Coordinates of C-alpha atoms and ligand atoms in Angstrom, one line a residue:
M959 CA 14.0 36.0 4.7
S960 CA 13.2 35.0 1.1
R961 CA 9.9 33.3 0.3
I962 CA 9.6 30.3 -2.0
V963 CA 6.4 28.7 -3.2
V964 CA 6.6 25.1 -4.5
V965 CA 3.7 23.9 -6.7
G966 CA 3.2 20.1 -6.6
G967 CA 3.9 17.8 -3.7
G968 CA 5.3 14.7 -5.4
W969 CA 8.9 13.6 -4.6
A970 CA 10.3 16.5 -6.7
G971 CA 8.2 19.1 -4.9
C972 CA 8.9 17.7 -1.4
A973 CA 12.6 17.7 -2.2
A974 CA 12.5 21.3 -3.5
A975 CA 10.6 22.4 -0.4
V976 CA 13.2 20.7 1.9
A977 CA 16.2 22.2 -0.1
A978 CA 14.7 25.7 0.0
R979 CA 14.0 25.4 3.7
Q980 CA 17.5 24.1 4.4
A981 CA 18.8 27.0 2.4
G982 CA 17.0 29.3 4.9
A983 CA 13.8 30.4 3.1
E984 CA 10.2 30.5 4.2
V985 CA 8.5 27.8 2.1
V986 CA 4.9 27.1 1.1
L987 CA 4.1 23.8 -0.6
L988 CA 0.9 23.6 -2.6
E989 CA -0.5 20.2 -3.4
R990 CA -3.8 19.6 -5.3
T991 CA -4.7 16.3 -3.6
D992 CA -5.1 15.4 0.0
M993 CA -1.7 13.6 0.2
L994 CA 1.9 14.3 -0.6
L995 CA 4.2 12.2 -2.9
G996 CA 2.0 12.0 -6.0
T997 CA 3.0 9.0 -8.0
G998 CA 5.5 8.2 -5.3
L999 CA 2.5 6.8 -3.3
V1000 CA 2.4 3.9 -5.7
G1001 CA 6.1 3.5 -6.5
G1002 CA 8.5 1.9 -4.1
I1003 CA 11.6 0.9 -6.0
M1004 CA 14.9 2.7 -5.1
D1005 CA 18.6 2.0 -5.6
N1006 CA 18.2 -0.2 -8.6
N1007 CA 21.2 0.0 -10.9
G1008 CA 22.5 3.6 -11.3
R1009 CA 20.0 5.0 -8.9
L1010 CA 22.2 3.7 -6.0
S1011 CA 25.1 5.8 -7.1
A1012 CA 22.9 8.9 -7.7
A1013 CA 21.2 8.6 -4.3
W1014 CA 24.6 8.3 -2.5
E1015 CA 25.8 11.4 -4.4
G1016 CA 22.7 13.1 -3.2
R1017 CA 23.5 12.2 0.4
A1018 CA 27.0 13.4 0.0
L1019 CA 25.8 16.7 -1.5
G1020 CA 23.6 17.3 1.6
A1021 CA 20.3 16.0 0.2
G1022 CA 20.1 13.0 2.4
A1023 CA 17.0 13.8 4.5
L1024 CA 14.4 12.2 2.2
F1025 CA 16.6 9.3 1.4
A1026 CA 16.9 8.6 5.1
L1027 CA 13.1 8.7 5.6
I1028 CA 12.8 6.2 2.7
D1029 CA 15.4 4.0 4.3
A1030 CA 13.3 4.0 7.5
T1031 CA 10.4 2.3 5.6
V1032 CA 12.4 -0.1 3.5
R1033 CA 11.0 -3.6 3.5
H1034 CA 13.7 -5.3 1.4
K1035 CA 17.2 -4.4 0.4
L1036 CA 19.5 -5.8 -2.3
V1037 CA 16.6 -7.3 -4.3
E1038 CA 17.5 -8.6 -7.8
F1039 CA 14.9 -8.8 -10.6
P1040 CA 15.3 -9.0 -14.4
G1041 CA 17.8 -6.4 -15.5
H1042 CA 18.0 -4.8 -12.1
R1043 CA 20.5 -5.2 -9.3
H1044 CA 20.6 -4.2 -5.6
A1045 CA 17.1 -2.6 -5.4
S1046 CA 15.5 -1.4 -2.2
L1047 CA 11.8 -1.5 -1.8
Y1048 CA 10.2 1.1 0.4
D1049 CA 6.7 0.7 2.0
V1050 CA 4.3 2.7 -0.1
N1051 CA 1.7 2.5 2.7
K1052 CA 4.0 4.0 5.4
I1053 CA 6.1 6.6 3.6
E1054 CA 3.7 9.5 3.1
P1055 CA 2.9 10.4 6.8
L1056 CA 6.6 10.2 7.6
V1057 CA 7.4 12.7 4.9
A1058 CA 4.5 15.0 5.8
T1059 CA 5.6 15.0 9.4
Y1060 CA 9.2 15.7 8.6
L1061 CA 8.3 18.6 6.3
K1062 CA 6.1 20.2 8.9
E1063 CA 8.7 19.8 11.6
L1064 CA 11.2 21.6 9.3
G1065 CA 8.7 24.5 9.2
I1066 CA 7.4 24.0 5.7
Q1067 CA 3.8 25.2 5.3
I1068 CA 2.0 22.4 3.5
R1069 CA -1.3 23.4 1.8
L1070 CA -3.2 20.3 0.7
T1071 CA -6.2 20.4 -1.7
S1072 CA -4.7 23.6 -3.0
R1073 CA -4.5 23.4 -6.8
A1074 CA -2.7 26.2 -8.5
V1075 CA -4.7 27.3 -11.5
D1076 CA -3.3 30.7 -12.5
V1077 CA -0.4 33.1 -12.1
E1078 CA -0.1 36.9 -11.7
M1079 CA 2.8 38.2 -13.7
S1080 CA 5.1 41.2 -13.4
G1081 CA 7.1 41.3 -16.6
R1082 CA 9.1 38.1 -16.9
R1083 CA 8.6 37.3 -13.2
I1084 CA 5.8 35.4 -11.6
A1085 CA 4.5 37.5 -8.7
A1086 CA 1.9 35.1 -7.4
V1087 CA 0.1 31.8 -8.1
I1088 CA -3.6 31.6 -7.6
T1089 CA -5.4 28.5 -6.5
S1090 CA -8.8 27.2 -7.6
Q1091 CA -10.2 28.5 -4.2
K1092 CA -8.9 32.0 -5.3
E1093 CA -6.2 32.1 -2.7
K1094 CA -3.1 34.0 -3.8
F1095 CA 0.5 33.0 -2.9
E1096 CA 3.2 35.5 -3.5
A1097 CA 6.9 34.6 -3.5
D1098 CA 10.3 35.7 -4.6
A1099 CA 10.8 32.6 -6.6
F1100 CA 8.7 29.5 -7.5
V1101 CA 9.3 25.8 -8.2
E1102 CA 7.0 23.9 -10.4
A1103 CA 6.9 20.2 -9.7
T1104 CA 3.5 19.3 -11.1
G1105 CA 4.6 16.2 -12.9
T1106 CA 3.3 15.1 -16.2
A1107 CA 0.4 12.7 -15.3
G1108 CA -3.0 13.4 -16.6
P1109 CA -5.2 15.3 -16.9
A1110 CA -7.9 12.8 -17.9
G1111 CA -8.0 14.2 -21.5
N1112 CA -4.5 12.7 -22.0
C1113 CA -5.6 9.4 -20.6
H1114 CA -8.6 9.4 -23.0
R1115 CA -6.1 9.3 -25.9
F1116 CA -5.7 5.6 -24.9
D1117 CA -8.6 3.2 -25.1
S1118 CA -8.9 2.8 -21.3
G1119 CA -9.6 6.5 -20.5
C1120 CA -9.4 7.5 -16.8
V1121 CA -8.3 4.3 -14.9
M1122 CA -8.8 5.9 -11.5
C1123 CA -5.2 6.2 -10.5
I1124 CA -3.7 7.6 -7.3
L1125 CA -3.8 11.2 -8.8
R1126 CA -7.6 11.2 -8.7
C1127 CA -8.1 14.0 -11.2
P1128 CA -11.9 13.7 -11.3
T1129 CA -12.0 14.4 -7.5
F1130 CA -9.2 17.0 -7.0
G1131 CA -9.2 18.6 -10.5
P1132 CA -6.7 18.2 -13.3
R1133 CA -3.0 19.0 -13.3
V1134 CA -2.3 22.6 -14.4
S1135 CA 1.0 23.7 -15.9
I1136 CA 2.3 26.9 -14.1
A1137 CA 4.9 27.4 -16.8
A1138 CA 2.3 27.4 -19.5
K1139 CA 0.1 29.8 -17.5
A1140 CA 3.1 32.1 -17.3
G1141 CA 3.3 32.1 -21.1
V1142 CA 6.1 29.5 -21.6
V1143 CA 5.6 27.5 -24.8
E1144 CA 5.9 23.8 -23.8
D1145 CA 6.2 20.9 -26.3
T1146 CA 2.9 19.2 -25.8
G1147 CA 2.8 17.6 -29.3
H1148 CA 3.5 14.0 -28.3
L1149 CA 2.8 11.3 -25.7
Y1150 CA 6.2 9.8 -25.2
D1151 CA 5.3 6.1 -24.7
A1152 CA 3.3 7.2 -21.9
L1153 CA 1.6 4.4 -20.1
S1154 CA 2.8 4.0 -16.5
G1155 CA 4.7 0.7 -16.2
S1156 CA 3.4 -1.0 -13.0
C1157 CA 0.2 -1.5 -11.1
K1158 CA -0.6 -2.8 -7.6
L1159 CA -2.6 -5.8 -6.5
R1160 CA -4.3 -6.1 -3.2
K1161 CA -2.3 -8.5 -1.0
A1162 CA -5.4 -10.0 0.7
S1163 CA -6.7 -11.0 -2.7
L1164 CA -3.8 -13.3 -3.6
A1165 CA -3.1 -16.9 -2.5
T1166 CA -1.2 -17.3 0.8
W1167 CA 1.8 -18.9 -0.8
V1168 CA 2.2 -16.0 -3.2
V1169 CA 2.2 -13.5 -0.3
E1170 CA 4.5 -15.6 1.9
R1171 CA 7.1 -16.0 -0.8
L1172 CA 6.9 -12.4 -1.8
E1173 CA 7.3 -11.2 1.8
R1174 CA 10.2 -13.5 2.4
D1175 CA 12.2 -12.6 -0.8
G1176 CA 10.8 -9.2 -1.8
V1177 CA 10.5 -10.5 -5.4
L1178 CA 8.5 -13.3 -7.1
L1179 CA 8.5 -14.3 -10.8
V1180 CA 5.4 -16.3 -11.9
P1181 CA 5.6 -17.6 -15.5
I1182 CA 2.7 -16.4 -17.7
P1183 CA 1.3 -19.1 -20.0
K1184 CA 2.7 -18.6 -23.5
F1185 CA -0.7 -17.8 -25.1
M1186 CA -1.2 -14.9 -22.7
A1187 CA 2.1 -13.2 -23.0
D1188 CA 1.8 -9.8 -24.7
E1189 CA 5.1 -8.2 -25.8
D1190 CA 3.2 -5.3 -27.4
L1191 CA 2.5 -4.0 -23.9
L1192 CA 6.3 -3.5 -23.3
R1193 CA 6.5 -1.0 -26.1
K1194 CA 3.8 1.3 -24.5
K1195 CA 5.6 1.5 -21.2
A1196 CA 6.7 4.8 -19.7
C1197 CA 9.5 3.0 -17.9
Q1198 CA 11.8 1.7 -20.6
Q1199 CA 14.2 0.3 -17.9
Y1200 CA 11.6 -2.5 -17.6
N1201 CA 11.2 -3.0 -21.3
L1202 CA 12.7 -6.5 -21.2
R1203 CA 11.3 -9.9 -22.5
E1204 CA 11.3 -11.3 -19.0
F1205 CA 8.6 -8.8 -18.0
A1206 CA 6.3 -10.1 -20.8
S1207 CA 6.8 -13.8 -20.0
N1208 CA 6.5 -13.5 -16.2
L1209 CA 4.4 -11.8 -13.7
V1210 CA 7.2 -9.9 -11.9
L1211 CA 6.0 -9.1 -8.5
L1212 CA 7.6 -6.9 -5.8
D1213 CA 6.7 -6.4 -2.2
T1214 CA 6.3 -2.7 -1.5
G1215 CA 3.7 -3.2 1.2
S1216 CA 1.3 -3.6 -1.7
V1217 CA 2.0 -6.1 -4.4
K1218 CA 3.7 -4.3 -7.2
L1219 CA 3.0 -6.0 -10.6
M1220 CA 5.6 -4.9 -13.1
A1221 CA 3.2 -4.6 -16.1
P1222 CA 1.3 -1.5 -17.2
F1223 CA -2.0 -3.5 -16.9
F1224 CA -3.1 -7.1 -17.1
P1225 CA -6.6 -8.2 -18.1
L1226 CA -8.3 -9.4 -14.9
E1227 CA -9.9 -12.4 -16.4
K1228 CA -6.5 -13.7 -17.7
L1229 CA -4.8 -12.8 -14.4
R1230 CA -7.4 -14.8 -12.5
S1231 CA -6.7 -17.9 -14.6
I1232 CA -3.2 -18.1 -13.2
R1233 CA -2.7 -20.3 -10.1
G1234 CA -2.5 -18.2 -7.0
F1235 CA -4.3 -15.2 -8.6
E1236 CA -7.8 -16.7 -8.8
N1237 CA -9.3 -13.9 -6.6
A1238 CA -6.9 -11.1 -7.7
K1239 CA -8.1 -7.5 -7.3
F1240 CA -6.4 -4.3 -8.4
E1241 CA -5.5 -1.6 -5.8
D1242 CA -3.9 0.9 -8.2
P1243 CA -5.1 1.9 -10.6
Y1244 CA -8.5 0.6 -9.9
S1245 CA -8.9 -0.3 -13.5
G1246 CA -5.5 -2.0 -13.8
G1247 CA -7.1 -4.7 -15.8
R1248 CA -7.6 -2.3 -18.7
G1249 CA -5.0 0.5 -18.5
N1250 CA -2.8 2.8 -16.5
S1251 CA -2.1 6.4 -15.9
V1252 CA -0.7 8.4 -18.8
R1253 CA 2.4 10.5 -18.3
Y1254 CA 5.1 12.4 -20.3
S1255 CA 2.7 14.6 -22.4
L1256 CA 5.0 17.7 -22.3
I1257 CA 8.5 19.0 -22.2
T1258 CA 9.2 22.3 -20.5
P1259 CA 12.3 24.2 -21.7
R1260 CA 14.8 24.6 -18.8
D1261 CA 18.5 25.1 -18.3
N1262 CA 20.9 23.1 -16.2
Y1263 CA 20.1 25.2 -13.1
M1264 CA 16.6 23.8 -13.5
Q1265 CA 15.4 27.3 -14.3
V1266 CA 12.5 27.5 -16.8
E1267 CA 13.7 29.3 -19.9
G1268 CA 11.9 32.6 -20.6
L1269 CA 11.1 33.4 -17.0
D1270 CA 13.2 35.1 -14.3
N1271 CA 12.0 33.3 -11.2
L1272 CA 10.4 29.9 -12.1
F1273 CA 12.3 26.6 -11.6
C1274 CA 11.1 23.1 -12.4
A1275 CA 11.9 19.6 -11.3
G1276 CA 11.0 15.9 -11.6
E1277 CA 9.0 14.8 -14.6
K1278 CA 8.2 18.4 -15.2
G1279 CA 12.0 19.0 -15.8
G1280 CA 12.1 16.7 -18.9
L1281 CA 11.4 13.1 -19.7
M1282 CA 12.9 11.9 -16.4
V1283 CA 11.6 8.8 -14.7
G1284 CA 11.9 8.0 -11.0
H1285 CA 11.8 9.0 -7.4
T1286 CA 15.6 9.4 -7.2
E1287 CA 15.6 11.6 -10.3
A1288 CA 12.8 13.7 -8.8
I1289 CA 14.5 14.1 -5.5
I1290 CA 17.8 15.2 -7.1
T1291 CA 16.3 17.6 -9.6
G1292 CA 13.9 18.9 -6.9
T1293 CA 16.7 19.6 -4.5
L1294 CA 18.7 21.6 -7.1
A1295 CA 15.6 23.5 -8.1
G1296 CA 14.6 24.4 -4.5
H1297 CA 18.2 25.4 -3.7
N1298 CA 18.5 27.6 -6.8
A1299 CA 15.1 29.2 -6.2
V1300 CA 16.6 30.6 -2.9
R1301 CA 19.8 31.7 -4.6
K1302 CA 17.7 33.5 -7.2
A1303 CA 15.7 35.2 -4.4
L1304 CA 18.9 36.3 -2.7
G1305 CA 20.5 37.5 -5.9
M1306 CA 23.2 34.9 -5.7
P1307 CA 24.8 33.0 -8.6
L1308 CA 22.9 29.8 -9.4
L1309 CA 24.5 26.4 -8.7
K1310 CA 25.1 23.9 -11.5
L1311 CA 26.1 20.4 -10.7
P1312 CA 29.3 19.4 -12.5
R1313 CA 29.4 16.6 -15.1
S1314 CA 31.9 14.8 -13.0
L1315 CA 28.9 13.8 -10.9
A1316 CA 26.2 11.4 -12.2
C1317 CA 23.6 13.9 -11.0
G1318 CA 25.1 16.8 -12.9
D1319 CA 25.8 14.7 -16.0
F1320 CA 22.2 13.4 -16.0
I1321 CA 20.6 16.9 -15.8
A1322 CA 22.9 18.2 -18.6
F1323 CA 22.6 15.0 -20.7
V1324 CA 18.8 15.0 -20.6
R1325 CA 18.7 18.7 -21.6
D1326 CA 21.1 18.0 -24.5
E1327 CA 18.9 15.2 -25.7
L1328 CA 15.7 17.2 -25.5
T1329 CA 17.1 20.1 -27.4
S1330 CA 18.8 18.0 -30.1
C1331 CA 15.8 17.8 -32.5
K1332 CA 16.2 14.0 -32.6
E1333 CA 13.1 12.4 -34.1
Q1334 CA 13.1 9.6 -31.5
I1335 CA 13.4 10.8 -27.9
G1336 CA 13.6 8.2 -25.1
K1337 CA 13.1 8.6 -21.4
Y1338 CA 15.8 9.0 -18.9
T1339 CA 16.6 7.3 -15.6
F1340 CA 19.6 6.2 -13.7
A1341 CA 18.0 2.8 -13.5
G1342 CA 18.3 1.6 -17.1
S1343 CA 18.0 2.3 -20.8
I1344 CA 20.2 5.0 -22.5
Y1345 CA 21.3 6.8 -19.4
F1346 CA 22.4 3.8 -17.3
Q1347 CA 24.4 2.7 -20.3
R1348 CA 26.1 6.1 -20.4
M1349 CA 26.7 6.0 -16.6
R1350 CA 28.6 2.8 -17.0
E1351 CA 30.6 4.0 -20.0
L1352 CA 31.6 7.2 -18.1
G1353 CA 32.5 5.3 -15.0
L1354 CA 29.8 7.1 -13.1
Y1355 CA 28.0 3.9 -12.0
T1356 CA 29.6 2.4 -8.9
T1357 CA 28.4 0.7 -5.7
D1358 CA 31.6 1.8 -4.0
L1359 CA 30.3 4.4 -1.5
G1360 CA 33.8 5.7 -0.6
R1361 CA 34.4 6.4 -4.3
I1362 CA 31.2 8.4 -4.6
E1363 CA 32.0 10.4 -1.5
R1364 CA 35.4 11.2 -2.8
R1365 CA 34.1 12.4 -6.2
V1366 CA 31.6 14.7 -4.4
R1367 CA 34.4 16.0 -2.1
K1368 CA 36.6 16.6 -5.2
S1369 CA 33.8 18.7 -6.8
G1370 CA 33.9 21.0 -3.7
L1371 CA 30.2 20.6 -3.2
E1372 CA 30.1 18.3 -0.2
G1373 CA 27.1 19.1 2.0
V1374 CA 26.2 22.1 -0.2
F1375 CA 22.4 21.5 0.0
A1376 CA 22.4 21.2 3.8
R1377 CA 24.0 24.6 4.5
P1378 CA 21.9 27.8 4.8
L1379 CA 22.5 30.4 2.1
E1380 CA 20.9 33.4 3.9
S1381 CA 23.3 33.4 6.8
R1382 CA 26.2 32.6 4.5
K1383 CA 25.3 35.7 2.5
T1384 CA 25.3 38.0 5.5
S1385 CA 28.3 36.5 7.3
Ligands
FAD663 C1 2.4 3.5 -11.1 C2 3.7 4.1 -11.0 C3 4.8 3.4 -10.4 C4 6.0 4.0 -10.3 N1 7.0 3.3 -9.6 C5 8.2 3.8 -9.4 C6 9.2 3.1 -8.6 O1 8.9 2.1 -8.1 N2 10.4 3.7 -8.5 C7 10.7 4.9 -9.0 O2 11.8 5.4 -8.8 N3 9.8 5.6 -9.8 C8 8.6 5.1 -10.0 N4 7.6 5.7 -10.8 C9 8.0 7.0 -11.4 C10 8.0 8.1 -10.3 O3 7.0 7.9 -9.4 C11 8.0 9.5 -10.9 O4 8.8 9.6 -12.1 C12 8.4 10.5 -9.9 O5 8.1 10.2 -8.6 C13 7.8 11.8 -10.4 O6 7.8 12.7 -9.3 P1 7.2 14.2 -9.6 O7 7.2 14.9 -8.3 O8 8.0 14.8 -10.7 O9 5.7 14.1 -10.1 P2 4.4 13.5 -9.5 O10 4.7 12.3 -8.7 O11 3.5 13.3 -10.7 O12 3.9 14.6 -8.6 C14 3.3 15.8 -9.0 C15 2.4 16.3 -7.9 O13 1.9 17.6 -8.3 C16 0.6 17.7 -8.0 N5 0.0 18.8 -8.9 C17 -0.2 18.7 -10.2 N6 -0.7 19.9 -10.7 C18 -0.8 20.7 -9.6 C19 -1.2 22.0 -9.4 N7 -1.6 22.8 -10.4 N8 -1.3 22.6 -8.1 C20 -0.9 21.8 -7.1 N9 -0.4 20.5 -7.2 C21 -0.4 20.0 -8.4 C22 0.0 16.3 -8.2 O14 -1.2 16.1 -7.5 C23 1.2 15.5 -7.7 O15 1.1 15.2 -6.3 C24 6.3 5.2 -10.9 C25 5.3 6.0 -11.5 C26 4.0 5.4 -11.5 C27 2.9 6.2 -12.2

């Protein structure tokens, strides 16, 4: 049996672990904090705009397990908010234990509070990763899904410094790039409009009418008095799909179990002067009145199999795989990376998703953009901005589930991620 080690337990790492296990490998998942899901612990929005088409492609390709768990905690479906249609909102307070239990039942060994800090090399291959507790994890192939958030040094490049976000670097230690440790030269020269674009308010700190309307409709827009509106904030956002005027002139609130405020931060004194928010308190980040987590500080060179260039047995996924934003994006790229890690371990040809699928086109398009030497690079998501526009132009965006299933069937890849590779090889 091949052995795969996945480093980083956000949505991308969890998806990689599931895919590698479904392909038949023994899988160890290393996560530096005491919970899985990384930034997914404070996310919640799924299925908005092109993410719906991509997630249904994922299901048809055999990567439906995590989407099904998400569906089980969904609080609201078909939510509309500025620039975004048919969103689902999962419960950020319920999802993590469900995912952890599912992964364990699948036979994945989850090692929490295990921060990978170094590698042992054998030529162009990683032989093992070493954790800060000096534990050594050997494998045939590795997936790196360590994200791009932090460490605190990056956050200090903004005025607010560490804002005490869900990643809790001061407690669990900073993110470490495995690719860099293995000698890969990453582009770390820029922060690509890096401030995370939403924060969470504590429900109990808001007026009853705010909570009631939010729980009834899933979404609530509260106009911000003109003198307070700050359009400059929009420009700093990591999530360009929310870079719309409505987000500067309204408090856009979503019910994800917590109250998701679609602004990178909002000065607490100003917030408390708005009716209904007199006692408002931030839940994530704790210093949401001053700033937010900082992401997208690096680009790792990779191909369209999600293999890291320059190494023989390292794959990458999620934010680590390019300037890609979102849970759906992390689950799709994580699935491909985990699946291909097993193919690599078994000496099989790697799988590329075709450009006739939104998922395949997305992975290839992002790589083309990142290697194009453009001065201005954006960020990429099925939910908006450049890539959603492209999806529409190419006819890849659709809410017709039958059409999505047909195009996956036509690609010959229906259910590919759900089938074991090891038995297929020996049969
Ligand atoms: C505040 C906020 C709100 C968001 N809201 C949404 C939303 O509503 N919908 C949406 O689709 N997207 C949302 N996003 C974006 C989305 O969460 C991310 O783009 C996506 O989930 C990234 O997943 P990932 O696995 O690549 O990285 P991460 O979520 O960053 O996970 C990386 C994991 O790796 C771990 N790690 C790092 N280094 C090491 C190491 N050396 N050893 C072991 N473990 C390590 C980290 O602790 C972390 O758990 C949001 C992001 C933020 C910050």
